[in-house]
PDB file of C-alpha atoms in Angstrom:
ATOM      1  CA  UNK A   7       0.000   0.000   0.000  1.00  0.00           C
ATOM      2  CA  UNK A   8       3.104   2.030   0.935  1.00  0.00           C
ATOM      3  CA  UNK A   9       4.244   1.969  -2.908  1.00  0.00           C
ATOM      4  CA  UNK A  10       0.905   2.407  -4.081  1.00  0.00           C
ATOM      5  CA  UNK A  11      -0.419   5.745  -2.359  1.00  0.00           C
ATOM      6  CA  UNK A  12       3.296   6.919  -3.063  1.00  0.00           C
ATOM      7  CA  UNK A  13       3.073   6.580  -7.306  1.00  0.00           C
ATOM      8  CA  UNK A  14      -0.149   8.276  -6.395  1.00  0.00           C
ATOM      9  CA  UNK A  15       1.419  11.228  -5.570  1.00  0.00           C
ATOM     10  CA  UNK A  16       4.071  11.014  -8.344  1.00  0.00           C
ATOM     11  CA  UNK A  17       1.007  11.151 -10.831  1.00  0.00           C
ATOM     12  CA  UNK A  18       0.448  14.669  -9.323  1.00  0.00           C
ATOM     13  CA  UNK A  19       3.418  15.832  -9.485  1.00  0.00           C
ATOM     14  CA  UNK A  20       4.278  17.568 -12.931  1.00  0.00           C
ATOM     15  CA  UNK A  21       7.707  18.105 -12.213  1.00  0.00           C
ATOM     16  CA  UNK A  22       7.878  13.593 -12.449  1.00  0.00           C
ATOM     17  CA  UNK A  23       8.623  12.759 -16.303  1.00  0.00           C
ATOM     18  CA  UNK A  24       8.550   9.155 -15.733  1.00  0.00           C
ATOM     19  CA  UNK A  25       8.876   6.480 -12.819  1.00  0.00           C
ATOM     20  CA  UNK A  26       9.766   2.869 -13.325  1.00  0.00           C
ATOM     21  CA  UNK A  27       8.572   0.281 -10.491  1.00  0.00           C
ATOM     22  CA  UNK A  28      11.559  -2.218  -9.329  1.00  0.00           C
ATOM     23  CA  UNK A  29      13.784  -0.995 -12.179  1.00  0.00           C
ATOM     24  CA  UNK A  30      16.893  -3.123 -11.200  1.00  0.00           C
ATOM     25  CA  UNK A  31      18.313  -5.094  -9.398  1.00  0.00           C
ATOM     26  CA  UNK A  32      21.719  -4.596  -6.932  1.00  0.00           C
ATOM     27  CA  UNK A  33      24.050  -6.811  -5.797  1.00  0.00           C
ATOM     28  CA  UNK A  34      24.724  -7.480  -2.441  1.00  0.00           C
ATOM     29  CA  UNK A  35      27.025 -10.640  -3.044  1.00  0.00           C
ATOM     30  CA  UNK A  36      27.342 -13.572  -4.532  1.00  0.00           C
ATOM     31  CA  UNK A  37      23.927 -15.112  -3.554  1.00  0.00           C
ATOM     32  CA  UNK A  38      21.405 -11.967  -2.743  1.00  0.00           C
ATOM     33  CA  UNK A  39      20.337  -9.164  -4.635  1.00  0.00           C
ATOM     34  CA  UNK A  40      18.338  -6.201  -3.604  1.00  0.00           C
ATOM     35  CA  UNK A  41      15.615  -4.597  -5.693  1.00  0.00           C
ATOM     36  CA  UNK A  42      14.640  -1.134  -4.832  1.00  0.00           C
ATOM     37  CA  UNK A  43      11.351   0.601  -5.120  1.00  0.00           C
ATOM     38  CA  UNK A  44      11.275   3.413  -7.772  1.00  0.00           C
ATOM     39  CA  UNK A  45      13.494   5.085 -10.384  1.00  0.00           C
ATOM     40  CA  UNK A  46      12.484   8.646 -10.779  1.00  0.00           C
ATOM     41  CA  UNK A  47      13.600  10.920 -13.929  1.00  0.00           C
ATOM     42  CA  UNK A  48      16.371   8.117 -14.491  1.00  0.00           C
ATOM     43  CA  UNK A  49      17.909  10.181 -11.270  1.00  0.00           C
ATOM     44  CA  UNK A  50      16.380   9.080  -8.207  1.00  0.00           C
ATOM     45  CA  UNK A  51      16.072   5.668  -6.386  1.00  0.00           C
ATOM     46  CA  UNK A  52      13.742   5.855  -3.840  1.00  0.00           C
ATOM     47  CA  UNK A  53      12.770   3.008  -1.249  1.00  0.00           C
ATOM     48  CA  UNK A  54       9.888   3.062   1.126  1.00  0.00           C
ATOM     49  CA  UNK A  55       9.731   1.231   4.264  1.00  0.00           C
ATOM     50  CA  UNK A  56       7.081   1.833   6.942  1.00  0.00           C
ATOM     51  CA  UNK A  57       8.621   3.070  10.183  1.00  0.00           C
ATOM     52  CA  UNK A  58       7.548   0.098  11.719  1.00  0.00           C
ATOM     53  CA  UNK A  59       9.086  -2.278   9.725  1.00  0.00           C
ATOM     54  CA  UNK A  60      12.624  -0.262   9.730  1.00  0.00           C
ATOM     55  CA  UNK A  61      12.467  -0.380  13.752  1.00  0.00           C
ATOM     56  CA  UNK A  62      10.779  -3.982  13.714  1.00  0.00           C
ATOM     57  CA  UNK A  63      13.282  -5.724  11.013  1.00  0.00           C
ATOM     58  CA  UNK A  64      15.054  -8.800  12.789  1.00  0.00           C
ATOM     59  CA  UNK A  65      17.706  -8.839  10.577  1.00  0.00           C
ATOM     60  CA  UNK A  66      19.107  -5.320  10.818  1.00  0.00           C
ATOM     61  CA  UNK A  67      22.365  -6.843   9.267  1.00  0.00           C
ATOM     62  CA  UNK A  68      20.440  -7.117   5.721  1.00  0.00           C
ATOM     63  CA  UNK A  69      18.814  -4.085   5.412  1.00  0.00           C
ATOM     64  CA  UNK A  70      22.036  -2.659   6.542  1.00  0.00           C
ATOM     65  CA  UNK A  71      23.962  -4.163   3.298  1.00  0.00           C
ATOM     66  CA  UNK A  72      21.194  -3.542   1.124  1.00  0.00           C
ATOM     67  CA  UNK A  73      21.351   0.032   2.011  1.00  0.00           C
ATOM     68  CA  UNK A  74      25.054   0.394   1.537  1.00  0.00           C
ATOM     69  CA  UNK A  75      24.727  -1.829  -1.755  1.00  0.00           C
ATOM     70  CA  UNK A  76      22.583   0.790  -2.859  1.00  0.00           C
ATOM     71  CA  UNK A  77      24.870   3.907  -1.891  1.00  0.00           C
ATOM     72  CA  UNK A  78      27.443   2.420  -3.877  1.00  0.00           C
ATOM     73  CA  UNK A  79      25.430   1.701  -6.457  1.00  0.00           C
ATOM     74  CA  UNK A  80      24.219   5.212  -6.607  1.00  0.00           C
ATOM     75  CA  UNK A  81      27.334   6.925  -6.362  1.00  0.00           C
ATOM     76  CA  UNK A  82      28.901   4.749  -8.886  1.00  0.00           C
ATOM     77  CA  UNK A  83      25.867   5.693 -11.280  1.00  0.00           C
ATOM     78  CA  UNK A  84      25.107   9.301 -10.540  1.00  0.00           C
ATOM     79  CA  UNK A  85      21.729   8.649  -9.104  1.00  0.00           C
ATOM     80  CA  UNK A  86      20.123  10.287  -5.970  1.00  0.00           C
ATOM     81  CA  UNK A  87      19.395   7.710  -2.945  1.00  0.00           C
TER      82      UNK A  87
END
């Protein structure tokens, strides 16, 4: 629903060319791979997590390397995060 109410709002928003829903996926390592949210403009990655899942996620560890996948990833490919 998060996702949902949030492409919502991108429709709105005339400043929004284009969005792309799970556009890629990132690495983490050999076996995983992380798949963020939305691609806006071709510039922005954007991933939405409820505050109650950040502060309720057992493995902190994951969401940990999936956010510094992504930071990489972004910096490596001149996108926003």
């Amino acid at each position: 629903m998060l996702e949902l109410f949030y492409c919502l709002s991108l429709e709105e928003d005339v400043t929004i060319k284009q969005y792309k829903m799970e556009p890629f996926q990132i690495p983490i390592d050999k076996n995983h791979h992380y798949t963020p949210d939305i691609l806006i403009n071709n510039q922005k990655l954007i991933e939405l997590k409820s505050f109650k899942y950040v502060n309720k996620v057992e493995d902190k560890t994951r969401f940990q390397l999936e956010q510094e996948a992504t930071m990489k990833y972004c910096s490596k490919n001149s996108l926003t995060y």
